[in-house]
Each structure stands twice: as structure tokens, then as C-alpha cells.
XYZ file of C-alpha atoms in Angstrom:
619
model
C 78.496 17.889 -62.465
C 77.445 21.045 -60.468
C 76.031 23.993 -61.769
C 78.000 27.263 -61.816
C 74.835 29.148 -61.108
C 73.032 27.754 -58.221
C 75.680 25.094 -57.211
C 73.795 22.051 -57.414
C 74.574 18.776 -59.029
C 73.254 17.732 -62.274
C 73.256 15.045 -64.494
C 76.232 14.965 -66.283
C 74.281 15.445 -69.452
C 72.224 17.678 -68.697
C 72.196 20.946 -71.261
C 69.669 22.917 -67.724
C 69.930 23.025 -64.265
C 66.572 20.973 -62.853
C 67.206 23.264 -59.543
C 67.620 27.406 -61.160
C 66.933 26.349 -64.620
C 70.061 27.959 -65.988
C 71.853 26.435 -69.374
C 74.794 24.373 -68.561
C 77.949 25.550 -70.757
C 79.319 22.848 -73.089
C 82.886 23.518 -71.055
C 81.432 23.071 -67.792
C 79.923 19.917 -69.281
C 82.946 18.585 -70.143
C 83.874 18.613 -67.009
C 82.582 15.293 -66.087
C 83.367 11.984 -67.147
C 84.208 12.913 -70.839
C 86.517 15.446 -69.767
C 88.407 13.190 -67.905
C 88.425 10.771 -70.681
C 89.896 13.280 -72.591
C 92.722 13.851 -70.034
C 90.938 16.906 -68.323
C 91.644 17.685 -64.818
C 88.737 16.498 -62.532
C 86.864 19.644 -60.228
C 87.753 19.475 -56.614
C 84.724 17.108 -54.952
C 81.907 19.341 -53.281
C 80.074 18.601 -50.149
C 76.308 20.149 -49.724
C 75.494 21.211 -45.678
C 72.119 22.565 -46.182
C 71.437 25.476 -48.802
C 75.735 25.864 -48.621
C 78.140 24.119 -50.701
C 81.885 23.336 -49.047
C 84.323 22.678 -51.902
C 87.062 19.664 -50.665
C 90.689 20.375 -51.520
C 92.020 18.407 -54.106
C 95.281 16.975 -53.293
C 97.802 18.445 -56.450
C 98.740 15.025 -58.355
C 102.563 13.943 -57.420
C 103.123 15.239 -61.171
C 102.490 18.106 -61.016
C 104.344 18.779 -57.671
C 107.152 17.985 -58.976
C 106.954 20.273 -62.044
C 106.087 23.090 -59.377
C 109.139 22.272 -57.885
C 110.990 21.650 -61.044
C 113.535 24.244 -61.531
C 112.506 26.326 -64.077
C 115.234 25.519 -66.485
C 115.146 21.973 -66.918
C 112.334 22.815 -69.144
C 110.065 25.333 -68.016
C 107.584 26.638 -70.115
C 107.455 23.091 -72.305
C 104.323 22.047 -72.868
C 103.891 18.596 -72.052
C 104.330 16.292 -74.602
C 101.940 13.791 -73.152
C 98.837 13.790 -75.192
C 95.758 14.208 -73.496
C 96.608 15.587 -70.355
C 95.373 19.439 -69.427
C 98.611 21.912 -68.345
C 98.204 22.331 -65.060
C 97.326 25.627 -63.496
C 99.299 28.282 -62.631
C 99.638 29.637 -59.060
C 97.603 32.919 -60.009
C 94.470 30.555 -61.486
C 94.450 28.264 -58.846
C 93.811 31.630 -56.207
C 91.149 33.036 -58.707
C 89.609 29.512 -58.618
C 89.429 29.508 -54.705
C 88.138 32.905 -54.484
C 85.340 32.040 -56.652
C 84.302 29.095 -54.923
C 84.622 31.207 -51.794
C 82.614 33.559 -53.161
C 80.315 30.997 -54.366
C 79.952 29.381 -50.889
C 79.499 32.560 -49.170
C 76.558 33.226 -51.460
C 74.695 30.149 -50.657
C 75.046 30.567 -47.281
C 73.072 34.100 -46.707
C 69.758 33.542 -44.757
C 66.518 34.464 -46.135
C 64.803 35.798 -42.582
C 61.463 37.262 -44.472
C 60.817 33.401 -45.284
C 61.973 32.113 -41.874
C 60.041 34.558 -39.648
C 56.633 33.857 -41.781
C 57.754 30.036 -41.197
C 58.258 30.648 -37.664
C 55.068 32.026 -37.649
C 53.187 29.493 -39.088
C 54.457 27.039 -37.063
C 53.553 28.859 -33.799
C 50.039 29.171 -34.957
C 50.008 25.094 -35.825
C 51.150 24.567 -32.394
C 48.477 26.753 -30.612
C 45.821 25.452 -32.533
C 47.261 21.697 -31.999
C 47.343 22.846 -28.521
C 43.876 24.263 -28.378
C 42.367 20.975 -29.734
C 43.936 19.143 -27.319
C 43.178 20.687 -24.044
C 39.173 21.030 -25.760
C 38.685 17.767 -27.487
C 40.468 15.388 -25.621
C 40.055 13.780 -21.998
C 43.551 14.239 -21.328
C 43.509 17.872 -21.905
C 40.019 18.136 -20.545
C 41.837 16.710 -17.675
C 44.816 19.378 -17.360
C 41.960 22.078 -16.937
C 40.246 20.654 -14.714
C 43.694 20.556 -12.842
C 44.260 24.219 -13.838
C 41.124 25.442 -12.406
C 39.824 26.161 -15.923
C 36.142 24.983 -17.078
C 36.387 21.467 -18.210
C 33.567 18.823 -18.954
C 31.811 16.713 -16.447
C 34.081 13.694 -16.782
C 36.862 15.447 -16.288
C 36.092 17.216 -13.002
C 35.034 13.833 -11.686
C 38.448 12.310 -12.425
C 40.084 15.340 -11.290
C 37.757 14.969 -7.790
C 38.681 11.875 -6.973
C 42.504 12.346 -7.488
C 41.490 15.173 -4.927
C 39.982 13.060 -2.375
C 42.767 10.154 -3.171
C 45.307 12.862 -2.146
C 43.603 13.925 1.100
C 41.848 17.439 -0.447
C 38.386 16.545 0.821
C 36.644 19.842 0.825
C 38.268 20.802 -2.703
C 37.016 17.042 -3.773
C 33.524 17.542 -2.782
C 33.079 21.209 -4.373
C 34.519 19.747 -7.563
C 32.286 16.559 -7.332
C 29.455 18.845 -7.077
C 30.116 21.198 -9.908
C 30.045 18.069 -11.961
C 27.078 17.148 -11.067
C 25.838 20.436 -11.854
C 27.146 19.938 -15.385
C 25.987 16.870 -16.622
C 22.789 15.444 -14.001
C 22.070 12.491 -16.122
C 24.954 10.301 -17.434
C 24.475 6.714 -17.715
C 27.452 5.862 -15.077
C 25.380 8.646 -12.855
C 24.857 6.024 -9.900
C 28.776 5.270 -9.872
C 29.147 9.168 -10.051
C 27.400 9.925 -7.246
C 28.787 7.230 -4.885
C 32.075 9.064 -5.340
C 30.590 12.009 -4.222
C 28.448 10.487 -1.076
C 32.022 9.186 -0.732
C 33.081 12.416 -0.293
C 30.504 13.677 1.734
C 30.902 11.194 4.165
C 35.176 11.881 4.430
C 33.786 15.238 5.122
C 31.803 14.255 7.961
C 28.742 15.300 6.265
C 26.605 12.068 6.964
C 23.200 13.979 6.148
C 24.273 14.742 2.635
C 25.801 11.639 2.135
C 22.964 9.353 3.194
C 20.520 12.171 1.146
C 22.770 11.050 -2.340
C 22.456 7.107 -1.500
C 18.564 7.907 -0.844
C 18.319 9.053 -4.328
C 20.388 6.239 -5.963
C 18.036 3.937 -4.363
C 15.374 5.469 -4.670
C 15.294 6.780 -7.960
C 18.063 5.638 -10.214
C 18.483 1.993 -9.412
C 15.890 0.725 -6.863
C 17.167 -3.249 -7.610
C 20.809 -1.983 -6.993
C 21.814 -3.267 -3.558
C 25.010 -1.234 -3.452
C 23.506 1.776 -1.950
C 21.518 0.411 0.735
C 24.443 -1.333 1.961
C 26.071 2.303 2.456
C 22.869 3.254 4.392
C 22.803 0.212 6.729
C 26.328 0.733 7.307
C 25.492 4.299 8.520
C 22.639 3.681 10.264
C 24.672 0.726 12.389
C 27.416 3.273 12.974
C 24.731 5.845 13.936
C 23.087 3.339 16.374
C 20.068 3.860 14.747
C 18.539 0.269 15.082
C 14.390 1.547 14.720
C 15.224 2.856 11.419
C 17.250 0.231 10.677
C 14.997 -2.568 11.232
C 12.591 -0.990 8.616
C 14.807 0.127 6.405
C 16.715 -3.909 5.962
C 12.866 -5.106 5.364
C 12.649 -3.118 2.388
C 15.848 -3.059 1.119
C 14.972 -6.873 0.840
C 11.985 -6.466 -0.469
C 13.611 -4.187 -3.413
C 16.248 -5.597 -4.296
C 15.671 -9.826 -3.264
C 18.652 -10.041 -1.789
C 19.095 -12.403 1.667
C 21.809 -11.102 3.199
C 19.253 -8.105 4.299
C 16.592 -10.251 5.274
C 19.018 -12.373 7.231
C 20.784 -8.931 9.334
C 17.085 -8.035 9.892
C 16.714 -11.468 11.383
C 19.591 -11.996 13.554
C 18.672 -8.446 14.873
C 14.871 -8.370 16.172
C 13.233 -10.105 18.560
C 12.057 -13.289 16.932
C 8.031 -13.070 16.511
C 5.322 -14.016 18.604
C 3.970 -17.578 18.321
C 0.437 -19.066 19.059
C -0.288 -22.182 20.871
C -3.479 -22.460 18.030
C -3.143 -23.396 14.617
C -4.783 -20.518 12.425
C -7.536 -21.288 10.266
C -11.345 -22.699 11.026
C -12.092 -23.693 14.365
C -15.609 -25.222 15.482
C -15.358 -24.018 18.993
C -14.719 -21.086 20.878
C -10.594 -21.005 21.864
C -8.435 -19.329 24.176
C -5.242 -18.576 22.245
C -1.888 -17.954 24.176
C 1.154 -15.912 22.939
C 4.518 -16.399 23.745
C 8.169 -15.286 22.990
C 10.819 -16.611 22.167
C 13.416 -14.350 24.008
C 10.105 -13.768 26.536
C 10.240 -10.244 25.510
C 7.374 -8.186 26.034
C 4.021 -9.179 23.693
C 1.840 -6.193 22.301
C -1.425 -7.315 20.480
C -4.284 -5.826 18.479
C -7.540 -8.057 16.741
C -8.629 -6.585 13.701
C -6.857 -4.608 11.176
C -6.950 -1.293 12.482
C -4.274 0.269 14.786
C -0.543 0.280 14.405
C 1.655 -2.081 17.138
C 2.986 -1.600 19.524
C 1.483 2.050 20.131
C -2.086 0.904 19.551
C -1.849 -2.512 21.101
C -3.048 -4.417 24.505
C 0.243 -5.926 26.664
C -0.841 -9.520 26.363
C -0.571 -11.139 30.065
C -3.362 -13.825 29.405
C -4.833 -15.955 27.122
C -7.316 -14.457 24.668
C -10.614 -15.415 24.184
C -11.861 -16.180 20.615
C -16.007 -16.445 20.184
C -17.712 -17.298 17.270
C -16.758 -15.287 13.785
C -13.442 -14.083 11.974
C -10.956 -12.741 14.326
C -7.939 -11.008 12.757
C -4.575 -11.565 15.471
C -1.731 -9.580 15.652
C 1.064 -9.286 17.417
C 4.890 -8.124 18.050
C 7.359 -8.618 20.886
C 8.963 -5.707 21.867
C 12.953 -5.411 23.192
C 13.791 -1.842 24.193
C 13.277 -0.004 20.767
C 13.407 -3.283 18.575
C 10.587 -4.347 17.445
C 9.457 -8.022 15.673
C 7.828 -8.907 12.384
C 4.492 -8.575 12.991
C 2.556 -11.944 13.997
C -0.612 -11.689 11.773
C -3.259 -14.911 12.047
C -6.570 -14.974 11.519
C -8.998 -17.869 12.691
C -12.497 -18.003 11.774
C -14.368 -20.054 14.247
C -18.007 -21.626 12.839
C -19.729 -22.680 15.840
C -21.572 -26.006 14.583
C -25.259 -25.882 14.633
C -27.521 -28.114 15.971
C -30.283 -29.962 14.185
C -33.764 -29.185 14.031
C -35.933 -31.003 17.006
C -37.911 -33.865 15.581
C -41.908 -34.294 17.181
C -44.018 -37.266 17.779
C -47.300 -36.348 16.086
C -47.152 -36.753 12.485
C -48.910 -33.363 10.600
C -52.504 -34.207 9.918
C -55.985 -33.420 10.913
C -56.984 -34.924 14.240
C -60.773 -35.459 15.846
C -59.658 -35.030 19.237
C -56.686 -33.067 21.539
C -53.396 -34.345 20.865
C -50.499 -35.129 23.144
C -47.154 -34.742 21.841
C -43.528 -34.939 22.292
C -40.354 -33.510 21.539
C -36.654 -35.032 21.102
C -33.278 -34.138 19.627
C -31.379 -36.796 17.894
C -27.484 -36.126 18.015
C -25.376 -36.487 14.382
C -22.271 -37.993 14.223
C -19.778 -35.031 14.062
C -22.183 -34.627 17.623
C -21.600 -37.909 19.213
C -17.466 -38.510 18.046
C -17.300 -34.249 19.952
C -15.287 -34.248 23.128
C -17.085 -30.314 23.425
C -19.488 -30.477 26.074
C -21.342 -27.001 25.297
C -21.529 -28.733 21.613
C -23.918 -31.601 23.411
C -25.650 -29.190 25.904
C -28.783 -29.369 23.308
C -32.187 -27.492 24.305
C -35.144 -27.257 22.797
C -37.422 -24.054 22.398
C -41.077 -23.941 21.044
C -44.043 -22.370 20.579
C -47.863 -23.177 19.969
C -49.018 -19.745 19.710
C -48.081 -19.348 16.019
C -44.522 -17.528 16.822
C -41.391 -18.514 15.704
C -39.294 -19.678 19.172
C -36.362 -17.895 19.972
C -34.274 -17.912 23.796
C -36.807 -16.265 25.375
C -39.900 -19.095 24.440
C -40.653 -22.143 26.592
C -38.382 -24.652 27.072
C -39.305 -28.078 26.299
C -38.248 -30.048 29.593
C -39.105 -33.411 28.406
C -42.691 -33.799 29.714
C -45.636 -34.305 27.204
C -48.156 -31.726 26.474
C -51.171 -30.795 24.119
C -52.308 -29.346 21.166
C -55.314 -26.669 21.813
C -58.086 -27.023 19.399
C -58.446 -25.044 15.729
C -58.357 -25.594 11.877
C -54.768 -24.484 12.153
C -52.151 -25.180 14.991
C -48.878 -24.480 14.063
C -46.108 -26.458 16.117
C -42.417 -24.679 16.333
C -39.268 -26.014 17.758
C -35.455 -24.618 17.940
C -32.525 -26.807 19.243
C -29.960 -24.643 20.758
C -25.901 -25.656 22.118
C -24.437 -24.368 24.498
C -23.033 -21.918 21.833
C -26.211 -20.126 21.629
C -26.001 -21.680 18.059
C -29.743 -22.288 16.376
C -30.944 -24.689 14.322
C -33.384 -24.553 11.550
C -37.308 -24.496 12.826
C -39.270 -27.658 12.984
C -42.593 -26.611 11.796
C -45.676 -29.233 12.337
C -49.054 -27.988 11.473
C -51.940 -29.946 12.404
C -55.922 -29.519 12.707
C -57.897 -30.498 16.308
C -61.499 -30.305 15.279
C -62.816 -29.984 18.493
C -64.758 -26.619 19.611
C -62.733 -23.090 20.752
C -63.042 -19.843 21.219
C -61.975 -17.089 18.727
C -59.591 -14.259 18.673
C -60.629 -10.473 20.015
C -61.774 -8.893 17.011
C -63.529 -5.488 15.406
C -66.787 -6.892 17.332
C -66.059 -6.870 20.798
C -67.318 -3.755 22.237
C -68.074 -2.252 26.058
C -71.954 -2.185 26.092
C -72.881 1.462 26.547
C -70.496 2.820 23.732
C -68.820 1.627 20.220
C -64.637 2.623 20.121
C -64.596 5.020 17.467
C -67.923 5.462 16.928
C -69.782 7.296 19.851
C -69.846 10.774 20.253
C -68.245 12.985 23.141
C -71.942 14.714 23.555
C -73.703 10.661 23.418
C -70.871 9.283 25.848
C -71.563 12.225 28.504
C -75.562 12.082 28.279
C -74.848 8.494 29.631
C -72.321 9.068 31.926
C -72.942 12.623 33.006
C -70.751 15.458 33.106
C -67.022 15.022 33.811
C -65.298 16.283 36.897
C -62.854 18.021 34.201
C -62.199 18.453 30.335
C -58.964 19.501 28.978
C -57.393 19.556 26.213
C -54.699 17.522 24.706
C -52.161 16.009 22.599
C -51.866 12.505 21.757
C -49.375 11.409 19.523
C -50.926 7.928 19.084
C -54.092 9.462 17.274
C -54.196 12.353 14.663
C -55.947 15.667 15.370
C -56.807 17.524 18.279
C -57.931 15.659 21.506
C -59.429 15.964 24.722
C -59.836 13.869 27.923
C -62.895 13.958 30.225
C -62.003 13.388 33.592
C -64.510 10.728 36.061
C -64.567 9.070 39.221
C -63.669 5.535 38.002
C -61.385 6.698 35.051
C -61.186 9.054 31.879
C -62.423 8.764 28.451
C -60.477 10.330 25.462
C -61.959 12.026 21.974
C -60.205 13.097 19.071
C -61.683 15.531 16.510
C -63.216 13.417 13.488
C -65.518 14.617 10.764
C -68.671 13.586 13.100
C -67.144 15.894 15.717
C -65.376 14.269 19.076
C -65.354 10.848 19.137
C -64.469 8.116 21.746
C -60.983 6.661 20.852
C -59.765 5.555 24.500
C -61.307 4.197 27.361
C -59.768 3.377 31.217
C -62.533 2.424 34.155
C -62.206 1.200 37.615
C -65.913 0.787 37.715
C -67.223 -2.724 38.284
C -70.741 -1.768 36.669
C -69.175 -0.905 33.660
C -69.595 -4.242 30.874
C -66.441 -4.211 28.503
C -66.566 -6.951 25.427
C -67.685 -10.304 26.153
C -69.012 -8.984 29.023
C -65.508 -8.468 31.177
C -65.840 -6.802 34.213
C -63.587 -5.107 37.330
C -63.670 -7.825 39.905
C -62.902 -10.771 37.434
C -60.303 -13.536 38.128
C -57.391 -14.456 35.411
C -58.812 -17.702 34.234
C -62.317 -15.944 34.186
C -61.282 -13.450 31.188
C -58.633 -16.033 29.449
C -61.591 -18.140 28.933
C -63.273 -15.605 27.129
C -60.463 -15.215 24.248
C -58.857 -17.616 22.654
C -55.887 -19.544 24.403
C -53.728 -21.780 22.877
C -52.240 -23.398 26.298
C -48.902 -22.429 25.443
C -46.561 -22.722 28.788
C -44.878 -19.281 30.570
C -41.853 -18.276 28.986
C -38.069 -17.538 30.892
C -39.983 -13.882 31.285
C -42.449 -15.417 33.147
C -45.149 -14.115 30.350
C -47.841 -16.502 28.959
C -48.847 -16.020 25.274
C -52.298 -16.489 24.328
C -52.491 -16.475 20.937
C -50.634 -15.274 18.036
C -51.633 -14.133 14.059
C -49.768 -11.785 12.554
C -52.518 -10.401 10.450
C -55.284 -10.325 13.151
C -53.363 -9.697 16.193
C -52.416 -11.562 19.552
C -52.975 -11.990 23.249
C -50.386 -12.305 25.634
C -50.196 -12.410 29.547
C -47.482 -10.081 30.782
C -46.264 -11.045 34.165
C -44.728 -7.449 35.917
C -44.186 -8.692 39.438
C -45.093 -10.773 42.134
C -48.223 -8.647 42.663
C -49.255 -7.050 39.260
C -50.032 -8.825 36.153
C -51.439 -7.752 32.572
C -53.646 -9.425 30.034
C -53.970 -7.498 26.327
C -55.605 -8.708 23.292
C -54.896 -7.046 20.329
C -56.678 -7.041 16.515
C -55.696 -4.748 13.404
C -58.151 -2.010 12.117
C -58.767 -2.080 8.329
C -57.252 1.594 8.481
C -54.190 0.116 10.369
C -55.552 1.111 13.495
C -54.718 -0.776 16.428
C -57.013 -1.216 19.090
C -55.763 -2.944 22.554
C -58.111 -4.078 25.668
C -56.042 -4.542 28.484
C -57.032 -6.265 31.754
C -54.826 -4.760 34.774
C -54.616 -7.397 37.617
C -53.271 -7.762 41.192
C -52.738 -10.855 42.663
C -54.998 -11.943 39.554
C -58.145 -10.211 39.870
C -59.237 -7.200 37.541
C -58.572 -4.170 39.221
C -58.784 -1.841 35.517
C -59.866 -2.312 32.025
C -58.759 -0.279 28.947
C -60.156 -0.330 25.788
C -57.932 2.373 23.113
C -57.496 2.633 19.460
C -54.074 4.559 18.525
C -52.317 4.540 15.486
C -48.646 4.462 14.130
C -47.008 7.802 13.805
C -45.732 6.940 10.257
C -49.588 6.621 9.267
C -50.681 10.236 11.628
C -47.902 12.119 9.414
């Protein structure tokens, strides 16, 4: 049924309305199904638009039609007899009853517009809120500022930048690219980020920038990634830039392992230099020859320092390779390309003779000796198709010194052993290499008589070296044409030098005054030690010292004798005219004294007798 209140439907039995709460009338109750089933009329059907309530009009049953149109008297006013059926309404009720459901209707349908402006406002604010959280929180609306020109998250403006650059707006794509950049440095897609904007750089004609954004992706972000060195090569072909470029493939291969740049480098330089020797240990001297492949210019450095080509030699013939570790290098050169650099290094060991053998076994021996020498070739010798390898000779020595290039040379001949308690035989085999082999040392012992070394005893006879005074040495040889002063670095002290007819004689200031340290005479009346005199011949004083009979050397010098603790003689050969004999011994106070025989054309023509010492010892 419907409630006369709020015009709702309610249950039939229902004693309040569940929609105003009003109490439902018994007679409006009625209305329903029990009314009818006691015969009442049923209430015209209403239909519910909304909040209003349109009442359908009931059809009037055929009935009572036709007691409406029943002429009043064939029973008008007679109830009808037929029980359970309602009278039907007069004309005046039925009006009343429209009017009030008018009235009804036209109350339900009034607007409340307090309640649907506050709704209205409501949902505007829902909808600018929903709005706000879109455009702020979501890509999509991140993305329709960015369009806008609003501020808008890094993302965003790099979608929005390339659709810029897709559409042909290349300067508005690389400011946007760049403001995102500025936002958010350090994403993880960063390195795909910034090849759109070296992209953009480059459809800008800005190669400087563009190639300055790869340098950082592969230089910083992602060394290993190949993708960004690609970009470069590509410029720096398009840029003709091939110097660069020929560095800049080696290490993008070395970086990132991938072949393709080692194989562009390739197929673009000048293929490398190439040796006609095998690198590694040699036992000869070489001559190594370069060559090119494309016979392209060859540039070549030994030894690790310098940079090629600026630093090298043009090679234009072969290159000599002596003994030791030799470091080659080498590029070919084609306009501005330049090779992989050729880098061999060959260590060449000379091979060393052996050591001389002799004849004399070591041993003491009652008489002089006669000896030989020989040189027995091994087998790395003998299977050798080097002839400087076989050119063998031998150096030695009797004197007591160890041979080098400069002692006798053996030629083949016998010779002998000098007399002593201690002769010391030395011999060196030397190639053609100038290689040395180890001394062969032989000591033996000739007892038979000789003479003995110059030593602290062997004095002129007038005056002692070092001993005699500059007042004793004048009383016996008179006054001096001149006395100066002077300074001799070979003795410590003050000095002076008296000036004679057949020489000079030096003194340096000791605690016994001036005393005799050097002597030089022409005079033949004059006795030096062992009673030497001006006027002697060569074999005359060498028989006076001892002499080992050692041979002349390649100088053309003689040695004597040699000890390193007492001293030596030695026969100096200075040209065809003028020779010199000295014998020297070592003071106690490491003094050295010399006597020295000046000849020409053998003869004494000077003696000198001096005792200097090292400056190291002066100071």
C-alpha cells in the first residue's frame, strides 16, 4: 500500500511507514488485499520517477459506467444490493480525490537546492582532488605537464623529449632532455637516458656535446658497454678523423673485448713491420732487416724510450745488433695512419771461448823451462759455421799481470820461463767477438839464480831520497844557479827546487827541515842505485833489475816485472827515437818512489829518482 504521508509503498501490513515513520490508518490499510477481499474498490496504481509519485488512471469498471449513465430513475439512489461491493464514487469525490493526489505529487516534486548545491560542491572538490592526484602521482599525468610546460618529474620530461625530437622539435627536445638531466643525474637507466640526449645533440648539429655525453657513458658509467663507442667511431669516420680513430678502436677493444673493433682497427692501418730475425737469444752479432707489407714508410727506435714515429730513425738499411739486449721497435707509417707498434727484443750472448791450455805441468823445476801454448776448440766450436766464433787468440803474461788485448800475443812459437820461487803463467783466449775466456793460471818455481826487484835500498851514492838535507845536498853539490819556491801537489807541505847545470833537486818541508824528495840529472858522474849512470845502454840497466823476459806488447812496451804489493818495472816505448825504463816499489807510508831511465835511441840520456804521494793520503 502507499503511505498518505510521504507516498511511499509499504508492506501491506505494516501499522508505520519504514520511509517518514508515520502510523498507517487502519482504513488506508484496508486498502490492500483485504479490502479488496471485502469488495473494496482497489487505489488507482502509482508509478515512482525519482522523489515524485505519478498516480495511473484507473479505467471506471464497465459497471459502474453504466450506472453513471443509467438514467436516474430506473433506480437511482438504490444502493446496490450486491453484497460486498463499495458504492461507487460520486463525480464531486472522484475531483477531490484527483486534486489530492495532485497536490500530493506536486509536493514530492519540489527541489531541495540547499542539499543539491552542498552536493554539487562536494563533488567538485572530489573531482579536483581526483584530478590533482592524477596529474602528481601518476606518469600519465606527470606526462600531461610535462606537455603543458608545467614542472613534472624526470621521467616524464624524458618521454615528453623524445616525442619532441620524434616530431621534428629538436631544439625544444634537447632543452627538455637537459632539464631532466638536471633533475634526476643518477637513475639506473641513466646510460639509455643520455643516449637520447647525445641523440639530440647530434640532430642539432652539436657534435662536440654529443661526443662529450658518449665520452662520459664510456667512460664513467659503463666502460664494458660497447654501445657508446660505436657512436664515437661512427663520428669520428664521418669527421675523417682517422689518427684519433686508430687509437680510440684499440681501446675500445681493449675495454670492452669486443672484435669487431679490433678487426676495423685492422682493416684500417698499415699492417706492422716484420723482421727477417726471429726474436729471442742469438749467439752472434745480426743484421736485422725491416720490411712492410704495403712498403710504407718504416720508423724505428731501440730501447724503450722515445715515442714513434716522432722520435724514431727512417729505417733504409739493415740494423746492426752487437752483443747484449737490444729492445726493437718499429711502425710503418701511411700519410697520418700509423701501425701497431712492432716491439722485439733479442738478446745476443756472444759465446766465449775456453781457457788456453799450456804444456808445462805446475811444479818446481831445477832449470829454465820452455813452454807452449794451444787452444782446443769445443764442440758447439767445431759444428759453428761463424768464422769470428773460430778466429781464437791467445793473450799472456809472465810478469805476474792478468792479460788483457793489449798483452802479448802468443803466435805459436815456444818460449821460457825466467827464473824465481814464483812465476806465475797467464793466458786469455779471445774470438773474434772480443769475447774472453776464463784465465789459465800456471805457477811454477825455476830455481836457478836472478836478480831482485828495485826496492827501499837502492839509493844514488852521494844522497838517501828522503833522508838528506837541503843544507847536506848543497855542501856537496854547491850552490844552485836558482832556488824558488813551489808547489807540488804530489808531496805535502811547502817545497822548493834548486836549480843546476845537469838538472834540479826538489825539498819539501819535513820536521828535520828541507829534505830531498826528487831528483833529475844529466850528469854522467853522478852514480844512481846499482850504480846506473847517464851514458848506459838498455840492456846495461835491465840487467840490473829484475826481468822476467816477457815479450813487447801491441803498445810496443816491454814489462819487466810485476807485484802488486812491491811494485813493477816496465819499458815504455814513446817513439822511434825516445824510450823509458821505470821501476817502481811502495813506501811503508804509501809513498811511491819511481827511478826512471830516459833513453834515445837506447842509451841513458836522464835519470830521475822522486818520491810523491797520492793526493787522497796529502789531504
Amino acid at each position: 500500500m502507499v503511505c498518505e504521508h510521504c507516498g511511499n509503498l509499504v508492506r501491506d501490513d505494516a501499522m508505520v511507514c519504514d520511509q517518514c515513520g508515520a502510523q498507517i490508518r487502519t482504513a488506508q490499510r484496508g486498502e490492500g488485499v483485504a479490502g479488496r477481499r471485502q469488495g473494496r474498490a482497489e487505489r488507482p496504481r502509482q508509478e515512482y520517477v525519482g522523489s515524485m509519485v505519478f498516480q495511473e488512471e484507473t479505467p471506471m469498471p464497465d459497471a459502474v459506467l453504466t450506472s453513471q449513465r443509467r438514467p436516474r430513475s430506473e433506480g437511482a439512489g438504490k444502493p446496490d444490493s450486491h453484497r460486498g461491493t463499495p458504492p461507487p464514487p460520486t463525480g464531486g469525490q472522484e475531483i477531490k480525490h484527483r486534486n489530492r493526489e495532485r497536490a500530493r505529487a506536486k509536493r514530492r516534486m519540489m527541489v531541495n537546492w540547499a542539499m543539491v548545491g552542498a552536493v554539487s560542491i562536494c563533488v567538485v572538490i572530489l573531482l579536483a582532488i581526483g584530478a590533482f592526484a592524477f596529474l602528481k602521482l601518476t606518469d600519465p599525468g606527470q606526462l600531461i605537464l610535462a606537455r603543458m610546460g608545467k614542472d613534472a618529474n624526470a621521467t616524464a620530461l624524458w618521454t615528453y623529449g623524445q616525442e619532441l625530437l620524434d616530431q621534428g622539435y629538436v631544439d625544444r627536445s634537447v632543452s627538455t632532455f637537459e632539464l631532466a638531466y638536471e633533475k634526476e643525474p643518477e637513475r639506473e637507466d641513466i646510460y639509455d637516458r643520455l643516449q637520447q640526449l647525445a641523440d639530440a645533440y647530434e640532430a642539432a648539429g652539436r657534435n662536440g656535446d654529443a661526443e662529450r655525453i658518449y665520452t662520459l657513458l664510456y667512460s664513467e658509467i659503463e666502460p664494458e658497454n660497447p654501445v657508446a663507442y660505436r657512436a664515437v667511431v661512427r663520428m669520428m669516420e664521418n669527421q675523417n678523423r682517422m689518427l684519433e680513430l686508430s687509437a680510440f678502436l684499440k681501446l675500445a677493444f681493449e675495454k670492452t673485448g669486443d672484435v669487431s673493433f679490433r678487426r676495423q682497427r685492422e682493416d684500417m692501418l698499415p699492417s706492422i713491420p716484420t723482421t727477417d730475425v726471429e726474436a729471442g737469444s742469438l749467439l752472434r752479432e745480426r743484421d736485422v732487416t725491416l720490411s712492410s707489407k704495403e712498403d710504407y714508410d718504416i720508423y724505428y727506435l731501440l730501447g724503450q724510450e722515445g715515442v714513434l714515429p716522432e722520435d724514431g730513425t727512417l729505417y733504409t738499411e739493415p740494423i746492426h745488433l752487437g752483443e747484449g739486449t737490444h729492445i726493437l721497435r718499429a711502425v710503418a707509417v701511411s700519410s697520418e695512419l700509423i701501425s701497431d707498434e712492432l716491439n722485439v727484443q733479442y738478446t745476443i750472448n756472444l759465446p766465449v771461448p775456453n781457457s788456453p791450455l799450456s804444456s808445462l805441468a805446475p811444479g818446481p823445476y831445477e832449470r829454465r823451462q820452455r813452454i807452449w801454448l794451444r787452444y782446443v776448440e769445443s764442440d758447439e766450436e767445431k759444428s759453428a759455421d761463424d768464422p769470428r766464433q773460430k778466429d781464437i787468440t791467445i793473450y799472456y803474461t809472465i810478469d805476474g799481470q792478468t792479460p788483457t788485448s793489449n798483452s802479448p800475443i802468443y803466435t805459436g812459437e815456444p818460449f821460457y820461463l825466467p827464473g824465481g820461487k814464483s812465476v806465475i803463467l797467464k793466458a786469455v783466449a779471445v774470438n773474434g767477438y772480443g769475447k774472453v775466456s776464463n784465465v789459465m793460471e800456471r805457477q811454477y818455481q825455476i830455481n836457478i839464480p836472478f836478480k831482485l826487484y828495485f826496492n827501499n835500498s837502492d839509493e844514488f851514492s852521494e844522497f838517501t831520497l828522503m833522508t838528506t838535507t837541503r843544507d847536506a845536498f848543497v855542501k856537496k853539490y854547491g850552490q844552485p844557479i836558482e832556488e824558488v819556491e813551489i808547489e807540488d801537489a804530489n808531496v805535502p807541505g811547502n817545497a822548493v827546487k834548486l836549480n843546476y847545470s845537469w838538472g834540479e833537486a826538489r825539498f819539501q818541508m819535513t820536521e828535520k827541515g828541507y829534505t830531498i824528495y826528487s831528483i833529475e840529472t844529466t850528469s854522467t858522474s853522478m852514480v844512481g842505485p846499482r850504480k846506473t849512470k847517464v851514458g848506459m845502454k838498455e840492456t846495461e840497466i835491465t840487467e840490473k833489475y829484475r826481468d822476467m823476459g816477457q815479450t813487447y806488447d801491441q803498445n810496443g812496451d816491454r814489462s819487466l816485472y810485476y807485484d802488486e804489493s812491491q811494485g813493477y818495472g816496465k819499458l815504455y816505448h814513446l817513439d822511434n827515437v825516445n824510450d823509458r825504463i821505470d821501476y817502481v816499489y811502495y813506501r811503508t807510508d804509501t809513498g811511491i818512489v819511481t827511478l826512471s831511465f830516459h833513453l834515445e835511441n837506447h842509451t841513458v840520456t836522464k835519470m830521475e829518482l822522486k818520491c810523491t804521494y797520492p793526493i787522497a793520503n796529502i789531504q
